[in-house]
PDB file of C-alpha atoms in Angstrom:
ATOM      1  CA  MET A 296       0.000   0.000   0.000  1.00  0.00           C
ATOM      2  CA  GLN A 297       1.267   3.465  -0.835  1.00  0.00           C
ATOM      3  CA  ARG A 298       2.369   5.576   2.085  1.00  0.00           C
ATOM      4  CA  PRO A 299      -0.078   8.532   1.688  1.00  0.00           C
ATOM      5  CA  TYR A 300      -3.011   6.125   1.657  1.00  0.00           C
ATOM      6  CA  LEU A 301      -1.765   4.360   4.752  1.00  0.00           C
ATOM      7  CA  VAL A 302      -1.184   7.635   6.630  1.00  0.00           C
ATOM      8  CA  THR A 303      -4.722   8.717   5.754  1.00  0.00           C
ATOM      9  CA  ARG A 304      -6.160   5.415   6.953  1.00  0.00           C
ATOM     10  CA  ILE A 305      -4.220   5.592  10.220  1.00  0.00           C
ATOM     11  CA  ALA A 306      -5.514   9.129  10.790  1.00  0.00           C
ATOM     12  CA  LEU A 307      -9.093   8.117   9.979  1.00  0.00           C
ATOM     13  CA  PHE A 308      -9.068   5.084  12.254  1.00  0.00           C
ATOM     14  CA  SER A 309      -7.409   7.119  15.046  1.00  0.00           C
ATOM     15  CA  ALA A 310     -10.202   9.650  14.712  1.00  0.00           C
ATOM     16  CA  LEU A 311     -12.729   6.791  14.907  1.00  0.00           C
ATOM     17  CA  VAL A 312     -11.152   5.657  18.173  1.00  0.00           C
ATOM     18  CA  TYR A 313     -11.520   9.159  19.593  1.00  0.00           C
ATOM     19  CA  VAL A 314     -15.043   9.871  18.293  1.00  0.00           C
ATOM     20  CA  LEU A 315     -16.483   6.493  19.237  1.00  0.00           C
ATOM     21  CA  SER A 316     -14.925   6.860  22.683  1.00  0.00           C
ATOM     22  CA  TRP A 317     -16.990  10.023  23.071  1.00  0.00           C
ATOM     23  CA  GLY A 318     -20.047   8.190  21.784  1.00  0.00           C
ATOM     24  CA  THR A 319     -19.752   5.444  24.369  1.00  0.00           C
ATOM     25  CA  SER A 320     -18.422   7.533  27.257  1.00  0.00           C
ATOM     26  CA  TYR A 321     -21.668   7.109  29.196  1.00  0.00           C
ATOM     27  CA  LEU A 322     -21.492   3.320  28.964  1.00  0.00           C
ATOM     28  CA  PRO A 323     -18.702   2.433  31.401  1.00  0.00           C
ATOM     29  CA  ASN A 324     -16.143   0.043  29.931  1.00  0.00           C
ATOM     30  CA  VAL A 325     -18.185  -0.559  26.770  1.00  0.00           C
ATOM     31  CA  ASN A 326     -16.383   0.779  23.717  1.00  0.00           C
ATOM     32  CA  PHE A 327     -15.270   0.041  20.206  1.00  0.00           C
ATOM     33  CA  ILE A 328     -11.618   1.007  20.718  1.00  0.00           C
ATOM     34  CA  PHE A 329     -10.290  -2.521  20.863  1.00  0.00           C
ATOM     35  CA  PHE A 330     -12.120  -3.608  17.724  1.00  0.00           C
ATOM     36  CA  ILE A 331     -11.041  -0.587  15.698  1.00  0.00           C
ATOM     37  CA  VAL A 332      -7.390  -1.053  16.645  1.00  0.00           C
ATOM     38  CA  PHE A 333      -7.658  -4.823  16.098  1.00  0.00           C
ATOM     39  CA  SER A 334      -9.099  -4.122  12.632  1.00  0.00           C
ATOM     40  CA  ALA A 335      -6.301  -1.683  11.793  1.00  0.00           C
ATOM     41  CA  GLY A 336      -3.714  -4.299  12.760  1.00  0.00           C
ATOM     42  CA  PHE A 337      -5.628  -6.925  10.805  1.00  0.00           C
ATOM     43  CA  LEU A 338      -5.801  -4.749   7.685  1.00  0.00           C
ATOM     44  CA  TRP A 339      -2.390  -3.042   7.619  1.00  0.00           C
ATOM     45  CA  GLY A 340      -0.086  -4.804  10.089  1.00  0.00           C
ATOM     46  CA  ILE A 341       1.377  -4.374  13.554  1.00  0.00           C
ATOM     47  CA  VAL A 342       2.863  -0.885  13.263  1.00  0.00           C
ATOM     48  CA  PRO A 343      -0.131   0.850  11.644  1.00  0.00           C
ATOM     49  CA  GLY A 344      -2.486  -0.953  14.027  1.00  0.00           C
ATOM     50  CA  ALA A 345      -0.480   0.059  17.072  1.00  0.00           C
ATOM     51  CA  LEU A 346      -0.246   3.635  15.779  1.00  0.00           C
ATOM     52  CA  VAL A 347      -4.022   3.820  15.385  1.00  0.00           C
ATOM     53  CA  GLY A 348      -4.454   2.723  18.989  1.00  0.00           C
ATOM     54  CA  MET A 349      -1.732   4.915  20.401  1.00  0.00           C
ATOM     55  CA  ILE A 350      -2.814   8.077  18.576  1.00  0.00           C
ATOM     56  CA  GLY A 351      -6.524   7.545  19.206  1.00  0.00           C
ATOM     57  CA  MET A 352      -6.031   6.652  22.865  1.00  0.00           C
ATOM     58  CA  GLY A 353      -3.596   9.530  23.293  1.00  0.00           C
ATOM     59  CA  LEU A 354      -6.275  11.918  22.100  1.00  0.00           C
ATOM     60  CA  TRP A 355      -8.912  10.286  24.279  1.00  0.00           C
ATOM     61  CA  THR A 356      -6.859  10.242  27.472  1.00  0.00           C
ATOM     62  CA  VAL A 357      -6.057  13.935  27.108  1.00  0.00           C
ATOM     63  CA  PHE A 358      -9.395  15.233  25.782  1.00  0.00           C
ATOM     64  CA  ASN A 359     -12.135  13.237  27.454  1.00  0.00           C
ATOM     65  CA  PRO A 360     -15.175  14.481  29.408  1.00  0.00           C
ATOM     66  CA  TYR A 361     -13.841  13.190  32.731  1.00  0.00           C
ATOM     67  CA  GLY A 362     -10.503  14.965  32.516  1.00  0.00           C
ATOM     68  CA  PRO A 363      -7.074  13.716  31.490  1.00  0.00           C
ATOM     69  CA  ALA A 364      -5.534  10.647  33.048  1.00  0.00           C
ATOM     70  CA  VAL A 365      -2.442  11.025  35.207  1.00  0.00           C
ATOM     71  CA  ALA A 366       0.761  10.561  33.198  1.00  0.00           C
ATOM     72  CA  PRO A 367       1.709   6.975  34.247  1.00  0.00           C
ATOM     73  CA  VAL A 368      -1.846   5.711  33.686  1.00  0.00           C
ATOM     74  CA  MET A 369      -1.964   7.564  30.372  1.00  0.00           C
ATOM     75  CA  VAL A 370       1.229   5.855  29.212  1.00  0.00           C
ATOM     76  CA  ALA A 371      -0.145   2.450  30.271  1.00  0.00           C
ATOM     77  CA  GLN A 372      -3.389   3.140  28.383  1.00  0.00           C
ATOM     78  CA  ILE A 373      -1.576   4.201  25.221  1.00  0.00           C
ATOM     79  CA  ILE A 374       0.789   1.231  25.256  1.00  0.00           C
ATOM     80  CA  GLY A 375      -1.946  -1.214  26.280  1.00  0.00           C
ATOM     81  CA  VAL A 376      -4.342  -0.340  23.485  1.00  0.00           C
ATOM     82  CA  GLY A 377      -1.525  -0.560  20.950  1.00  0.00           C
ATOM     83  CA  GLY A 378      -1.427  -4.278  21.740  1.00  0.00           C
ATOM     84  CA  SER A 379      -4.769  -4.713  19.985  1.00  0.00           C
ATOM     85  CA  GLY A 380      -3.025  -3.894  16.700  1.00  0.00           C
ATOM     86  CA  LEU A 381      -0.598  -6.739  17.377  1.00  0.00           C
ATOM     87  CA  VAL A 382      -3.480  -9.133  18.042  1.00  0.00           C
ATOM     88  CA  GLY A 383      -5.164  -8.079  14.795  1.00  0.00           C
ATOM     89  CA  ALA A 384      -2.003  -8.619  12.762  1.00  0.00           C
ATOM     90  CA  ILE A 385      -1.462 -12.067  14.291  1.00  0.00           C
ATOM     91  CA  PHE A 386      -5.110 -13.008  13.723  1.00  0.00           C
ATOM     92  CA  GLN A 387      -4.859 -12.024  10.060  1.00  0.00           C
ATOM     93  CA  LYS A 388      -1.919 -14.404   9.599  1.00  0.00           C
ATOM     94  CA  GLY A 389      -3.896 -17.314  11.123  1.00  0.00           C
ATOM     95  CA  HIS A 390      -5.596 -18.622   7.954  1.00  0.00           C
ATOM     96  CA  TRP A 391      -8.957 -17.351   9.209  1.00  0.00           C
ATOM     97  CA  GLN A 392     -10.406 -17.521   5.680  1.00  0.00           C
ATOM     98  CA  HIS A 393     -10.521 -21.322   5.916  1.00  0.00           C
ATOM     99  CA  TRP A 394     -12.182 -21.488   9.314  1.00  0.00           C
ATOM    100  CA  HIS A 395     -15.748 -22.659   9.722  1.00  0.00           C
ATOM    101  CA  ARG A 396     -18.192 -20.179  11.264  1.00  0.00           C
ATOM    102  CA  PHE A 397     -17.961 -21.589  14.803  1.00  0.00           C
ATOM    103  CA  ARG A 398     -14.159 -21.659  14.772  1.00  0.00           C
ATOM    104  CA  LEU A 399     -14.109 -18.068  13.495  1.00  0.00           C
ATOM    105  CA  MET A 400     -16.421 -16.971  16.324  1.00  0.00           C
ATOM    106  CA  VAL A 401     -14.231 -18.704  18.901  1.00  0.00           C
ATOM    107  CA  GLY A 402     -11.118 -17.158  17.332  1.00  0.00           C
ATOM    108  CA  LEU A 403     -12.684 -13.691  17.457  1.00  0.00           C
ATOM    109  CA  CYS A 404     -13.654 -14.187  21.098  1.00  0.00           C
ATOM    110  CA  CYS A 405     -10.061 -15.227  21.862  1.00  0.00           C
ATOM    111  CA  ALA A 406      -8.843 -12.097  20.050  1.00  0.00           C
ATOM    112  CA  ALA A 407     -11.305 -10.003  22.079  1.00  0.00           C
ATOM    113  CA  PHE A 408      -9.974 -11.595  25.273  1.00  0.00           C
ATOM    114  CA  MET A 409      -6.347 -10.876  24.327  1.00  0.00           C
ATOM    115  CA  CYS A 410      -7.079  -7.256  23.332  1.00  0.00           C
ATOM    116  CA  THR A 411      -8.933  -6.661  26.598  1.00  0.00           C
ATOM    117  CA  LEU A 412      -6.200  -8.320  28.661  1.00  0.00           C
ATOM    118  CA  LEU A 413      -3.360  -6.464  26.923  1.00  0.00           C
ATOM    119  CA  TYR A 414      -5.064  -3.186  27.756  1.00  0.00           C
ATOM    120  CA  TYR A 415      -6.438  -3.717  31.253  1.00  0.00           C
ATOM    121  CA  LEU A 416      -3.526  -5.625  32.744  1.00  0.00           C
ATOM    122  CA  PRO A 417      -0.944  -2.807  32.459  1.00  0.00           C
ATOM    123  CA  VAL A 418      -3.524  -0.090  33.145  1.00  0.00           C
ATOM    124  CA  ASN A 419      -4.771  -1.787  36.314  1.00  0.00           C
ATOM    125  CA  ILE A 420      -1.257  -2.562  37.513  1.00  0.00           C
ATOM    126  CA  VAL A 421      -0.193   1.075  37.139  1.00  0.00           C
ATOM    127  CA  ASP A 422      -3.453   2.341  38.641  1.00  0.00           C
ATOM    128  CA  ALA A 423      -3.189   0.007  41.642  1.00  0.00           C
ATOM    129  CA  TRP A 424       0.479   0.826  42.116  1.00  0.00           C
ATOM    130  CA  MET A 425      -0.232   4.567  42.111  1.00  0.00           C
ATOM    131  CA  PHE A 426      -3.475   4.739  44.064  1.00  0.00           C
ATOM    132  CA  GLY A 427      -3.379   1.522  46.161  1.00  0.00           C
ATOM    133  CA  PRO A 428      -3.958  -0.476  48.190  1.00  0.00           C
ATOM    134  CA  PHE A 429      -2.541  -2.557  45.404  1.00  0.00           C
ATOM    135  CA  TYR A 430      -4.387  -5.873  45.671  1.00  0.00           C
ATOM    136  CA  GLU A 431      -7.833  -4.415  46.308  1.00  0.00           C
ATOM    137  CA  ARG A 432      -7.486  -1.775  43.608  1.00  0.00           C
ATOM    138  CA  PHE A 433      -6.114  -4.279  41.067  1.00  0.00           C
ATOM    139  CA  VAL A 434      -8.873  -6.854  41.667  1.00  0.00           C
ATOM    140  CA  GLY A 435     -11.536  -4.147  41.511  1.00  0.00           C
ATOM    141  CA  GLY A 436     -10.123  -2.877  38.228  1.00  0.00           C
ATOM    142  CA  MET A 437     -10.048  -6.346  36.740  1.00  0.00           C
ATOM    143  CA  LEU A 438     -13.697  -6.834  37.705  1.00  0.00           C
ATOM    144  CA  PHE A 439     -14.546  -3.719  35.678  1.00  0.00           C
ATOM    145  CA  ALA A 440     -12.475  -5.194  32.851  1.00  0.00           C
ATOM    146  CA  GLY A 441     -15.003  -8.034  32.833  1.00  0.00           C
ATOM    147  CA  ILE A 442     -17.643  -5.593  31.566  1.00  0.00           C
ATOM    148  CA  SER A 443     -15.354  -4.619  28.713  1.00  0.00           C
ATOM    149  CA  LEU A 444     -14.594  -8.258  27.996  1.00  0.00           C
ATOM    150  CA  GLY A 445     -18.286  -9.127  27.818  1.00  0.00           C
ATOM    151  CA  SER A 446     -18.981  -6.275  25.410  1.00  0.00           C
ATOM    152  CA  ASN A 447     -15.960  -7.240  23.289  1.00  0.00           C
ATOM    153  CA  PHE A 448     -17.285 -10.810  23.050  1.00  0.00           C
ATOM    154  CA  VAL A 449     -20.321  -9.287  21.330  1.00  0.00           C
ATOM    155  CA  ILE A 450     -18.589  -6.520  19.335  1.00  0.00           C
ATOM    156  CA  PHE A 451     -15.815  -8.579  17.719  1.00  0.00           C
ATOM    157  CA  PRO A 452     -17.959 -11.317  16.118  1.00  0.00           C
ATOM    158  CA  LEU A 453     -20.748  -8.880  15.298  1.00  0.00           C
ATOM    159  CA  LEU A 454     -18.588  -6.323  13.470  1.00  0.00           C
ATOM    160  CA  PHE A 455     -15.984  -8.612  11.918  1.00  0.00           C
ATOM    161  CA  THR A 456     -17.957  -8.678   8.673  1.00  0.00           C
ATOM    162  CA  VAL A 457     -17.055  -4.984   8.258  1.00  0.00           C
ATOM    163  CA  THR A 458     -13.370  -5.774   8.703  1.00  0.00           C
ATOM    164  CA  ARG A 459     -13.684  -8.690   6.301  1.00  0.00           C
ATOM    165  CA  HIS A 460     -15.258  -6.352   3.724  1.00  0.00           C
ATOM    166  CA  LEU A 461     -12.466  -3.782   4.150  1.00  0.00           C
ATOM    167  CA  TYR A 462      -9.900  -6.548   3.854  1.00  0.00           C
ATOM    168  CA  ALA A 463     -11.396  -7.652   0.536  1.00  0.00           C
ATOM    169  CA  ARG A 464     -11.458  -4.064  -0.734  1.00  0.00           C
ATOM    170  CA  GLU A 465      -7.845  -3.464   0.251  1.00  0.00           C
ATOM    171  CA  GLY A 466      -6.855  -6.353  -2.010  1.00  0.00           C
ATOM    172  CA  THR A 467      -4.356  -7.804   0.462  1.00  0.00           C
TER     173      THR A 467
END
């Protein structure tokens, strides 16, 4: 893919991360961030996928309705969501085109689990370390991650047809 097209796509998907974060800000821990970044990694590879997540999350953590995150948590959020691009790129290499419907659904749920874990694990560790008591804060944060995981189990299989369509249009 030519560089100007890729830069434009990264910018567009980063903007989607930011805008859809606003759209779901009143639904705690339910968002489309992980799927968008996963899709970017799936479509264009690890680096573009991670960039989409890092740019979009960077914008969201600075300009969100609840105020900016403290710097260490912000860094953990930005790095954590970039991991969804990695998961998308790995998933794309997994011969998913030959999977039966059930196996594809299970694979997408596993991808949703990995994206959620790669984000919430570092964020909750940093949050618990900073605001303690560590164990109680970490466990509480991981319980809230369960809400995000449940929504991702619905979002990933439901919206993967869009990613599949974009993949076919990209001609990769």
